[in-house]
mmCIF file of C-alpha atoms and ligand atoms in Angstrom:
data_model
loop_
_atom_site.group_PDB
_atom_site.id
_atom_site.type_symbol
_atom_site.label_atom_id
_atom_site.label_comp_id
_atom_site.label_asym_id
_atom_site.label_seq_id
_atom_site.Cartn_x
_atom_site.Cartn_y
_atom_site.Cartn_z
ATOM 1 C CA MET A 1 -0.239 0.111 0.040
ATOM 2 C CA ALA A 2 1.455 3.166 -0.934
ATOM 3 C CA GLN A 3 -0.212 5.026 1.868
ATOM 4 C CA GLU A 4 1.302 2.944 4.352
ATOM 5 C CA LYS A 5 4.978 3.215 2.818
ATOM 6 C CA ILE A 6 4.337 7.362 2.364
ATOM 7 C CA GLY A 7 3.482 7.358 6.068
ATOM 8 C CA ARG A 8 6.414 5.534 6.966
ATOM 9 C CA TRP A 9 9.224 7.250 4.850
ATOM 10 C CA ILE A 10 8.228 10.750 3.855
ATOM 11 C CA ARG A 11 8.524 12.955 6.899
ATOM 12 C CA GLN A 12 5.401 14.943 8.656
ATOM 13 C CA GLU A 13 6.524 18.294 7.313
ATOM 14 C CA ILE A 14 6.422 17.109 3.623
ATOM 15 C CA ARG A 15 3.149 15.271 4.022
ATOM 16 C CA SER A 16 1.098 18.176 5.805
ATOM 17 C CA LEU A 17 2.272 20.719 3.077
ATOM 18 C CA ALA A 18 0.340 21.705 0.078
ATOM 19 C CA ALA A 19 2.121 22.192 -3.009
ATOM 20 C CA TYR A 20 2.434 25.483 -4.759
ATOM 21 C CA ARG A 21 -0.646 25.696 -6.953
ATOM 22 C CA VAL A 22 -0.307 27.553 -10.088
ATOM 23 C CA PRO A 23 -3.963 28.541 -11.469
ATOM 24 C CA GLU A 24 -4.890 27.988 -15.117
ATOM 25 C CA ALA A 25 -4.679 30.966 -17.187
ATOM 26 C CA ASP A 26 -5.917 30.035 -20.381
ATOM 27 C CA GLY A 27 -7.714 33.042 -22.352
ATOM 28 C CA LEU A 28 -7.558 34.956 -19.108
ATOM 29 C CA VAL A 29 -6.258 38.407 -18.547
ATOM 30 C CA LYS A 30 -3.212 37.490 -16.510
ATOM 31 C CA LEU A 31 -2.609 40.135 -13.483
ATOM 32 C CA ASP A 32 -1.778 37.373 -10.744
ATOM 33 C CA ALA A 33 2.231 36.522 -11.034
ATOM 34 C CA MET A 34 4.082 40.027 -11.528
ATOM 35 C CA GLU A 35 4.910 39.309 -15.178
ATOM 36 C CA ASN A 36 5.791 41.845 -17.268
ATOM 37 C CA PRO A 37 2.884 42.256 -20.180
ATOM 38 C CA TYR A 38 5.067 42.744 -22.835
ATOM 39 C CA PRO A 39 6.628 40.366 -25.208
ATOM 40 C CA TRP A 40 10.099 40.721 -26.696
ATOM 41 C CA PRO A 41 9.651 43.074 -29.412
ATOM 42 C CA GLU A 42 8.902 41.483 -33.135
ATOM 43 C CA PRO A 43 12.126 43.166 -34.514
ATOM 44 C CA MET A 44 14.540 41.596 -32.015
ATOM 45 C CA ARG A 45 13.146 38.270 -32.481
ATOM 46 C CA GLU A 46 15.177 37.620 -35.517
ATOM 47 C CA PRO A 47 18.788 38.225 -34.034
ATOM 48 C CA TRP A 48 17.837 36.560 -30.938
ATOM 49 C CA LEU A 49 17.083 33.053 -32.715
ATOM 50 C CA GLN A 50 20.126 33.822 -34.952
ATOM 51 C CA ALA A 51 22.144 33.595 -31.280
ATOM 52 C CA LEU A 52 19.865 30.287 -30.310
ATOM 53 C CA ARG A 53 21.004 28.769 -33.933
ATOM 54 C CA ARG A 54 24.549 28.672 -32.943
ATOM 55 C CA VAL A 55 23.706 26.843 -29.553
ATOM 56 C CA ASP A 56 24.908 23.084 -29.337
ATOM 57 C CA LEU A 57 22.146 21.238 -27.461
ATOM 58 C CA ASN A 58 24.144 18.070 -27.545
ATOM 59 C CA ARG A 59 26.828 19.658 -24.938
ATOM 60 C CA TYR A 60 26.359 20.392 -21.485
ATOM 61 C CA PRO A 61 25.984 24.133 -20.569
ATOM 62 C CA ASP A 62 28.987 25.946 -19.388
ATOM 63 C CA PRO A 63 28.626 25.216 -15.576
ATOM 64 C CA GLU A 64 30.042 28.588 -14.390
ATOM 65 C CA ALA A 65 27.937 30.443 -16.917
ATOM 66 C CA ARG A 66 31.115 32.517 -17.691
ATOM 67 C CA VAL A 67 29.817 34.870 -20.590
ATOM 68 C CA LEU A 68 26.378 35.539 -18.941
ATOM 69 C CA LYS A 69 28.269 36.297 -15.499
ATOM 70 C CA ALA A 70 30.659 39.398 -17.059
ATOM 71 C CA ARG A 71 27.825 40.607 -18.577
ATOM 72 C CA LEU A 72 25.606 40.441 -15.576
ATOM 73 C CA ARG A 73 28.675 41.794 -13.385
ATOM 74 C CA GLU A 74 28.204 44.822 -15.535
ATOM 75 C CA TYR A 75 24.220 44.849 -15.454
ATOM 76 C CA LEU A 76 24.213 44.360 -11.917
ATOM 77 C CA GLN A 77 27.186 46.990 -10.947
ATOM 78 C CA LEU A 78 28.371 44.335 -8.600
ATOM 79 C CA PRO A 79 31.092 45.909 -6.483
ATOM 80 C CA GLN A 80 34.712 45.308 -7.109
ATOM 81 C CA GLY A 81 35.910 41.448 -5.691
ATOM 82 C CA GLY A 82 32.117 40.909 -4.807
ATOM 83 C CA GLY A 83 30.710 37.125 -6.041
ATOM 84 C CA LEU A 84 28.147 36.222 -7.882
ATOM 85 C CA LEU A 85 26.065 32.929 -8.093
ATOM 86 C CA LEU A 86 23.407 32.101 -10.757
ATOM 87 C CA GLY A 87 20.098 30.083 -10.277
ATOM 88 C CA ASN A 88 17.166 28.710 -11.936
ATOM 89 C CA GLY A 89 15.191 31.624 -10.980
ATOM 90 C CA SER A 90 15.846 33.193 -7.842
ATOM 91 C CA ASP A 91 13.645 30.208 -6.292
ATOM 92 C CA GLU A 92 16.372 28.049 -7.032
ATOM 93 C CA LEU A 93 19.040 30.187 -5.298
ATOM 94 C CA ILE A 94 16.432 30.520 -1.951
ATOM 95 C CA GLN A 95 16.369 26.842 -2.007
ATOM 96 C CA LEU A 96 20.443 26.359 -2.266
ATOM 97 C CA ILE A 97 21.127 29.258 0.589
ATOM 98 C CA MET A 98 18.494 27.272 2.792
ATOM 99 C CA MET A 99 19.996 23.729 1.943
ATOM 100 C CA THR A 100 23.372 25.019 2.719
ATOM 101 C CA VAL A 101 22.612 26.178 6.061
ATOM 102 C CA ALA A 102 20.290 23.402 6.749
ATOM 103 C CA GLY A 103 20.537 21.305 10.194
ATOM 104 C CA PRO A 104 18.426 20.097 13.045
ATOM 105 C CA HIS A 105 16.645 23.000 14.686
ATOM 106 C CA LYS A 106 17.903 25.455 12.393
ATOM 107 C CA LYS A 107 15.434 28.462 11.633
ATOM 108 C CA VAL A 108 14.698 30.704 8.824
ATOM 109 C CA LEU A 109 13.315 34.342 9.857
ATOM 110 C CA TYR A 110 11.480 36.997 7.995
ATOM 111 C CA PRO A 111 8.945 39.671 8.300
ATOM 112 C CA ALA A 112 5.629 38.351 7.622
ATOM 113 C CA PRO A 113 3.453 38.686 5.183
ATOM 114 C CA SER A 114 6.044 38.038 2.573
ATOM 115 C CA PHE A 115 7.179 35.623 0.016
ATOM 116 C CA ALA A 116 5.554 32.328 0.143
ATOM 117 C CA MET A 117 8.627 30.596 -0.893
ATOM 118 C CA TYR A 118 10.613 31.240 2.165
ATOM 119 C CA GLY A 119 8.028 29.346 4.203
ATOM 120 C CA LEU A 120 7.729 26.546 1.753
ATOM 121 C CA ILE A 121 11.108 25.903 1.003
ATOM 122 C CA SER A 122 12.335 26.229 4.684
ATOM 123 C CA ARG A 123 9.663 23.597 5.589
ATOM 124 C CA THR A 124 10.610 21.087 2.567
ATOM 125 C CA ILE A 125 14.105 21.224 4.018
ATOM 126 C CA GLY A 126 13.479 20.825 7.245
ATOM 127 C CA LEU A 127 14.153 24.111 8.417
ATOM 128 C CA GLU A 128 12.214 26.053 11.016
ATOM 129 C CA PRO A 129 10.343 29.240 9.444
ATOM 130 C CA PHE A 130 9.672 31.980 11.461
ATOM 131 C CA GLY A 131 7.305 35.181 10.479
ATOM 132 C CA VAL A 132 7.764 37.802 12.349
ATOM 133 C CA PRO A 133 4.616 40.254 12.087
ATOM 134 C CA LEU A 134 4.812 43.459 9.754
ATOM 135 C CA GLN A 135 2.778 46.679 11.109
ATOM 136 C CA ALA A 136 -0.741 46.105 10.602
ATOM 137 C CA ASP A 137 -1.735 49.579 9.037
ATOM 138 C CA ASP A 138 1.569 50.452 6.338
ATOM 139 C CA PHE A 139 3.209 47.208 6.445
ATOM 140 C CA GLY A 140 6.226 48.815 7.805
ATOM 141 C CA LEU A 141 8.847 46.529 9.561
ATOM 142 C CA ASP A 142 8.338 45.998 13.359
ATOM 143 C CA LEU A 143 11.654 46.748 14.514
ATOM 144 C CA ASP A 144 11.367 45.718 18.122
ATOM 145 C CA ALA A 145 9.498 42.949 17.082
ATOM 146 C CA MET A 146 12.338 41.833 14.800
ATOM 147 C CA LEU A 147 15.285 42.584 16.965
ATOM 148 C CA ALA A 148 13.165 40.352 19.801
ATOM 149 C CA ALA A 149 12.519 37.328 17.362
ATOM 150 C CA ILE A 150 16.434 37.666 16.171
ATOM 151 C CA GLU A 151 17.255 37.465 19.918
ATOM 152 C CA GLU A 152 15.225 34.344 20.738
ATOM 153 C CA HIS A 153 15.368 32.194 17.616
ATOM 154 C CA GLN A 154 19.078 33.113 16.627
ATOM 155 C CA PRO A 155 18.253 32.271 12.918
ATOM 156 C CA ALA A 156 20.854 31.051 10.439
ATOM 157 C CA VAL A 157 19.066 33.149 7.637
ATOM 158 C CA VAL A 158 17.294 36.374 7.529
ATOM 159 C CA PHE A 159 15.111 37.021 4.337
ATOM 160 C CA ILE A 160 14.042 40.596 3.641
ATOM 161 C CA ALA A 161 11.955 41.096 0.589
ATOM 162 C CA TYR A 162 12.979 44.676 -0.340
ATOM 163 C CA PRO A 163 10.290 45.702 -1.635
ATOM 164 C CA ASN A 164 8.148 43.231 -0.019
ATOM 165 C CA ASN A 165 5.581 40.853 -2.015
ATOM 166 C CA PRO A 166 2.914 40.934 -1.488
ATOM 167 C CA THR A 167 2.498 44.284 0.400
ATOM 168 C CA GLY A 168 4.987 46.434 -2.341
ATOM 169 C CA ASN A 169 6.709 48.768 0.021
ATOM 170 C CA LEU A 170 10.130 49.347 0.612
ATOM 171 C CA TYR A 171 11.094 49.402 4.532
ATOM 172 C CA ALA A 172 12.866 52.059 6.009
ATOM 173 C CA ARG A 173 16.236 51.554 5.161
ATOM 174 C CA ARG A 174 17.762 52.003 8.949
ATOM 175 C CA ASP A 175 15.741 49.515 10.021
ATOM 176 C CA VAL A 176 16.764 47.074 7.700
ATOM 177 C CA LYS A 177 20.616 47.792 8.732
ATOM 178 C CA GLN A 178 19.837 47.328 12.417
ATOM 179 C CA VAL A 179 18.307 43.833 11.186
ATOM 180 C CA ILE A 180 21.660 43.194 9.743
ATOM 181 C CA ARG A 181 23.546 44.261 12.556
ATOM 182 C CA ALA A 182 21.923 41.960 14.826
ATOM 183 C CA SER A 183 21.889 39.147 13.229
ATOM 184 C CA PRO A 184 23.826 36.348 14.205
ATOM 185 C CA GLY A 185 23.943 34.683 10.274
ATOM 186 C CA LEU A 186 23.313 35.432 7.095
ATOM 187 C CA VAL A 187 21.115 38.145 5.922
ATOM 188 C CA VAL A 188 19.617 38.008 2.449
ATOM 189 C CA ILE A 189 18.111 41.013 0.451
ATOM 190 C CA ASP A 190 15.543 39.819 -2.137
ATOM 191 C CA GLU A 191 15.604 42.876 -4.577
ATOM 192 C CA ALA A 192 13.282 41.043 -7.230
ATOM 193 C CA TYR A 193 11.800 44.200 -7.590
ATOM 194 C CA PHE A 194 14.787 46.319 -7.969
ATOM 195 C CA ALA A 195 13.834 47.631 -11.540
ATOM 196 C CA PHE A 196 10.517 49.302 -10.256
ATOM 197 C CA SER A 197 11.954 50.716 -6.707
ATOM 198 C CA GLN A 198 15.822 51.547 -7.798
ATOM 199 C CA ASP A 199 16.777 51.163 -4.272
ATOM 200 C CA THR A 200 19.145 48.818 -3.298
ATOM 201 C CA PHE A 201 21.804 47.197 -0.627
ATOM 202 C CA MET A 202 24.229 46.220 -3.662
ATOM 203 C CA GLN A 203 26.849 48.738 -2.134
ATOM 204 C CA GLU A 204 26.612 47.398 1.355
ATOM 205 C CA LEU A 205 28.171 44.378 0.286
ATOM 206 C CA GLY A 206 31.838 45.736 0.376
ATOM 207 C CA HIS A 207 31.098 46.470 3.941
ATOM 208 C CA ASN A 208 29.479 43.464 5.288
ATOM 209 C CA GLU A 209 30.363 40.142 4.597
ATOM 210 C CA ASP A 210 27.535 38.535 5.821
ATOM 211 C CA LEU A 211 25.074 40.130 3.523
ATOM 212 C CA LEU A 212 23.481 38.719 0.231
ATOM 213 C CA VAL A 213 21.687 40.449 -2.173
ATOM 214 C CA LEU A 214 19.327 38.645 -4.375
ATOM 215 C CA ARG A 215 18.322 39.836 -7.809
ATOM 216 C CA THR A 216 15.962 37.866 -10.751
ATOM 217 C CA LEU A 217 15.443 38.850 -14.351
ATOM 218 C CA SER A 218 11.985 37.412 -13.900
ATOM 219 C CA LYS A 219 10.051 40.717 -13.146
ATOM 220 C CA VAL A 220 11.603 42.916 -15.547
ATOM 221 C CA GLY A 221 10.601 40.771 -18.558
ATOM 222 C CA LEU A 222 12.367 37.395 -18.775
ATOM 223 C CA ALA A 223 10.240 35.198 -16.309
ATOM 224 C CA GLY A 224 10.109 32.115 -18.764
ATOM 225 C CA LEU A 225 14.282 32.051 -18.771
ATOM 226 C CA ARG A 226 14.320 30.994 -14.907
ATOM 227 C CA VAL A 227 17.488 33.364 -14.149
ATOM 228 C CA GLY A 228 18.523 34.741 -10.635
ATOM 229 C CA MET A 229 21.407 36.186 -9.604
ATOM 230 C CA LEU A 230 22.889 35.920 -5.706
ATOM 231 C CA ALA A 231 25.576 38.741 -5.293
ATOM 232 C CA GLY A 232 27.909 38.765 -1.958
ATOM 233 C CA SER A 233 30.962 37.771 -0.439
ATOM 234 C CA VAL A 234 33.132 35.087 -2.238
ATOM 235 C CA SER A 235 33.386 33.164 1.306
ATOM 236 C CA TRP A 236 29.840 32.513 1.449
ATOM 237 C CA LEU A 237 28.652 32.197 -2.137
ATOM 238 C CA GLU A 238 31.920 29.516 -2.376
ATOM 239 C CA GLN A 239 29.967 27.411 0.267
ATOM 240 C CA ILE A 240 26.796 27.584 -1.543
ATOM 241 C CA ASN A 241 27.928 26.787 -4.673
ATOM 242 C CA LYS A 242 29.116 23.676 -3.098
ATOM 243 C CA VAL A 243 25.518 22.709 -3.328
ATOM 244 C CA ARG A 244 24.317 23.611 -6.475
ATOM 245 C CA LEU A 245 23.846 21.229 -9.294
ATOM 246 C CA PRO A 246 26.748 21.941 -11.968
ATOM 247 C CA TYR A 247 24.248 22.313 -15.043
ATOM 248 C CA ASN A 248 21.821 24.144 -13.195
ATOM 249 C CA LEU A 249 21.243 26.932 -15.989
ATOM 250 C CA ASN A 250 20.614 25.529 -19.443
ATOM 251 C CA ASN A 251 22.321 26.687 -22.508
ATOM 252 C CA LEU A 252 19.315 28.141 -24.068
ATOM 253 C CA SER A 253 18.793 30.592 -20.955
ATOM 254 C CA GLN A 254 22.346 31.437 -20.557
ATOM 255 C CA VAL A 255 22.441 32.341 -24.498
ATOM 256 C CA SER A 256 19.039 34.102 -24.316
ATOM 257 C CA ALA A 257 19.840 36.249 -20.939
ATOM 258 C CA ASP A 258 23.045 37.348 -22.375
ATOM 259 C CA PHE A 259 21.511 38.318 -25.587
ATOM 260 C CA MET A 260 19.050 40.254 -23.805
ATOM 261 C CA LEU A 261 20.993 42.059 -21.572
ATOM 262 C CA ALA A 262 22.828 43.122 -24.303
ATOM 263 C CA HIS A 263 20.053 45.509 -25.337
ATOM 264 C CA ALA A 264 18.586 45.835 -22.004
ATOM 265 C CA GLU A 265 17.247 49.528 -22.855
ATOM 266 C CA VAL A 266 14.385 47.651 -24.372
ATOM 267 C CA LEU A 267 13.631 45.867 -20.936
ATOM 268 C CA GLU A 268 13.989 49.187 -19.026
ATOM 269 C CA GLU A 269 11.751 50.928 -21.629
ATOM 270 C CA GLN A 270 8.908 48.376 -20.742
ATOM 271 C CA VAL A 271 10.043 48.854 -16.936
ATOM 272 C CA HIS A 272 9.320 52.502 -17.381
ATOM 273 C CA GLN A 273 6.057 52.046 -19.188
ATOM 274 C CA ILE A 274 4.608 49.432 -16.331
ATOM 275 C CA ARG A 275 5.712 51.974 -13.517
ATOM 276 C CA ALA A 276 3.775 54.782 -15.363
ATOM 277 C CA GLU A 277 0.588 52.604 -15.622
ATOM 278 C CA ARG A 278 1.253 51.488 -11.995
ATOM 279 C CA ASP A 279 0.906 54.900 -10.542
ATOM 280 C CA ARG A 280 -2.044 55.933 -13.277
ATOM 281 C CA LEU A 281 -3.999 52.212 -11.633
ATOM 282 C CA TYR A 282 -2.816 53.413 -8.345
ATOM 283 C CA LYS A 283 -5.036 56.688 -8.577
ATOM 284 C CA GLU A 284 -7.694 55.395 -10.536
ATOM 285 C CA LEU A 285 -8.317 52.607 -7.983
ATOM 286 C CA GLN A 286 -8.071 54.973 -4.878
ATOM 287 C CA ALA A 287 -11.190 56.863 -6.473
ATOM 288 C CA LEU A 288 -13.087 53.991 -6.246
ATOM 289 C CA ASP A 289 -15.292 53.654 -3.091
ATOM 290 C CA GLY A 290 -15.055 50.282 -1.081
ATOM 291 C CA ILE A 291 -11.370 49.850 -2.154
ATOM 292 C CA LYS A 292 -8.340 50.634 -0.252
ATOM 293 C CA VAL A 293 -5.283 50.477 -2.268
ATOM 294 C CA TRP A 294 -1.859 50.730 -0.787
ATOM 295 C CA PRO A 295 1.316 52.716 -2.358
ATOM 296 C CA SER A 296 3.918 50.534 -4.083
ATOM 297 C CA GLU A 297 7.349 50.379 -5.227
ATOM 298 C CA THR A 298 6.876 47.294 -7.401
ATOM 299 C CA ASN A 299 4.924 46.040 -10.565
ATOM 300 C CA PHE A 300 1.921 45.361 -8.464
ATOM 301 C CA LEU A 301 -0.829 46.485 -5.855
ATOM 302 C CA LEU A 302 -2.174 45.427 -2.703
ATOM 303 C CA LEU A 303 -5.929 46.124 -2.527
ATOM 304 C CA ARG A 304 -7.892 45.393 0.239
ATOM 305 C CA VAL A 305 -11.946 45.038 -0.509
ATOM 306 C CA THR A 306 -15.387 43.919 0.957
ATOM 307 C CA ASP A 307 -15.192 40.287 0.002
ATOM 308 C CA ALA A 308 -12.076 39.547 -1.755
ATOM 309 C CA ASP A 309 -13.047 35.718 -2.357
ATOM 310 C CA ARG A 310 -16.117 36.946 -3.928
ATOM 311 C CA LEU A 311 -14.583 39.599 -6.049
ATOM 312 C CA PHE A 312 -11.899 37.520 -7.315
ATOM 313 C CA SER A 313 -14.650 34.837 -8.628
ATOM 314 C CA ALA A 314 -16.385 37.677 -10.339
ATOM 315 C CA LEU A 315 -13.204 38.947 -12.010
ATOM 316 C CA LYS A 316 -12.276 35.354 -13.152
ATOM 317 C CA ALA A 317 -15.786 35.299 -14.440
ATOM 318 C CA ASN A 318 -14.800 38.132 -16.428
ATOM 319 C CA ASN A 319 -11.769 36.862 -17.709
ATOM 320 C CA ILE A 320 -9.524 38.424 -15.262
ATOM 321 C CA LEU A 321 -7.154 36.416 -12.939
ATOM 322 C CA VAL A 322 -5.754 38.167 -9.995
ATOM 323 C CA LYS A 323 -4.326 36.793 -6.762
ATOM 324 C CA ASP A 324 -6.287 36.092 -3.912
ATOM 325 C CA LEU A 325 -4.590 36.636 -0.487
ATOM 326 C CA ASN A 326 -7.411 36.150 1.481
ATOM 327 C CA GLY A 327 -6.519 33.626 4.259
ATOM 328 C CA SER A 328 -2.938 33.559 3.217
ATOM 329 C CA HIS A 329 -2.254 35.755 6.240
ATOM 330 C CA PRO A 330 -4.243 37.546 9.338
ATOM 331 C CA LEU A 331 -2.887 40.858 8.115
ATOM 332 C CA LEU A 332 -3.944 40.185 4.380
ATOM 333 C CA SER A 333 -7.608 39.242 5.147
ATOM 334 C CA ASP A 334 -9.796 40.503 1.914
ATOM 335 C CA CYS A 335 -6.848 41.847 0.338
ATOM 336 C CA LEU A 336 -5.996 40.946 -3.416
ATOM 337 C CA ARG A 337 -3.077 41.261 -5.245
ATOM 338 C CA VAL A 338 -3.098 42.809 -8.881
ATOM 339 C CA THR A 339 -0.178 42.908 -11.379
ATOM 340 C CA VAL A 340 0.426 45.775 -13.696
ATOM 341 C CA GLY A 341 -0.510 45.215 -17.210
ATOM 342 C CA THR A 342 -0.966 46.697 -20.612
ATOM 343 C CA PRO A 343 -2.876 50.014 -20.353
ATOM 344 C CA ASN A 344 -5.630 48.123 -22.278
ATOM 345 C CA GLU A 345 -5.773 45.200 -19.561
ATOM 346 C CA ASN A 346 -5.650 47.513 -16.777
ATOM 347 C CA GLN A 347 -8.744 49.616 -18.276
ATOM 348 C CA MET A 348 -10.204 46.209 -18.458
ATOM 349 C CA LEU A 349 -9.496 45.542 -14.875
ATOM 350 C CA LEU A 350 -10.920 49.063 -13.828
ATOM 351 C CA ASP A 351 -14.010 48.662 -16.112
ATOM 352 C CA ALA A 352 -14.765 45.213 -14.392
ATOM 353 C CA LEU A 353 -14.287 46.552 -10.942
ATOM 354 C CA HIS A 354 -16.235 49.542 -11.692
ATOM 355 C CA ARG A 355 -19.305 47.314 -12.665
ATOM 356 C CA LEU A 356 -18.744 44.780 -9.954
ATOM 357 C CA ILE A 357 -18.153 47.156 -6.936
ATOM 358 C CA SER A 358 -21.132 49.582 -7.993
ATOM 359 C CA ARG A 359 -23.574 46.672 -7.763
HETATM 360 C C1 LIG B 401 8.870 36.884 -7.540
HETATM 361 C C2 LIG B 401 9.750 36.622 -6.398
HETATM 362 C C3 LIG B 401 11.128 35.899 -6.512
HETATM 363 C C4 LIG B 401 11.209 34.597 -7.309
HETATM 364 O O1 LIG B 401 11.401 34.848 -8.530
HETATM 365 P P1 LIG B 401 11.921 33.711 -9.699
HETATM 366 O O2 LIG B 401 13.462 34.461 -9.963
HETATM 367 O O3 LIG B 401 11.332 34.187 -10.582
HETATM 368 O O4 LIG B 401 12.052 32.542 -9.070
HETATM 369 C C5 LIG B 401 11.758 36.035 -5.355
HETATM 370 N N1 LIG B 401 11.626 36.714 -4.458
HETATM 371 C C6 LIG B 401 10.294 37.504 -4.442
HETATM 372 C C7 LIG B 401 10.403 38.550 -3.388
HETATM 373 C C8 LIG B 401 9.414 37.525 -5.645
HETATM 374 O O5 LIG B 401 8.488 38.319 -5.386
#
């Protein structure tokens, strides 16, 4: 009997988990996953395909991704002497960091609510996750609570999403610095939304050996490539690199990312448009009765409505997919997260909200 053996051989933490669910989005306006809504422009597709044609798929990829790394050092403005590790998305790098420090009774700490993967990956690896509640009104860092929790739990790693997902805000820089100073182990600043916030801890790497900065190409427009970057001291990255599988970044992604970053201005222009649309959407949503919307330094907006589950379903019935956060954390009751789309998609969202809320 499979059930019997599963009970015997699979530990309780795994059995009690629910797999991360990605909803079907066929035919829907997809405003649920912080993707850039703009595809790679048509005139650039042919030269990109030319680059891909030269890839030998019979060969393993370069395990050190040297060409792409050289490009990224410049793109990320990595400080002199800083180390760089690449992952199959930053999700994989989060997993690698955790696997590297894992052990009995080891803990991972982060402000909560935050990126779901911090908790999920911790549990799959046998680390104890600990979320310290944010301030209820503006989702700012509760510094006293953070410092007390760090003192009590002695976490091996602290994750700070900066700006935070799903709340969209940047924490006060001096609070983050205090957390860094107080932490007994590693601190990872997850800057997945750097392109939208333009605020970074990258320059701090030179002054703090126990700090790592995590970035991704996903939110700027290359989610399908799965390329994440981890910057920090060579000493820590050397350890984490031992846990990485040698060919984690495939040939096609390495070549595509290198090609696209050689034309980074295309992505920057798209990001610029998304930011302008975010600000317009924010204002329009603010004007709607029955919706509270928080300011955002990202490419999504967090809303509180009267009945999030009902509105989520009603939007879906209108072919619009957003993220329902109700029930995911006490501070997110009746909250929805909407990714900024094209002007047309955002207008469809606004029109649907007008119809649905005024009833
Ligand atoms: C989206 C997101 C990631 C994951 O990005 P990938 O590189 O696509 O795996 C990591 N951290 C935060 C905070 C995110 O919102």
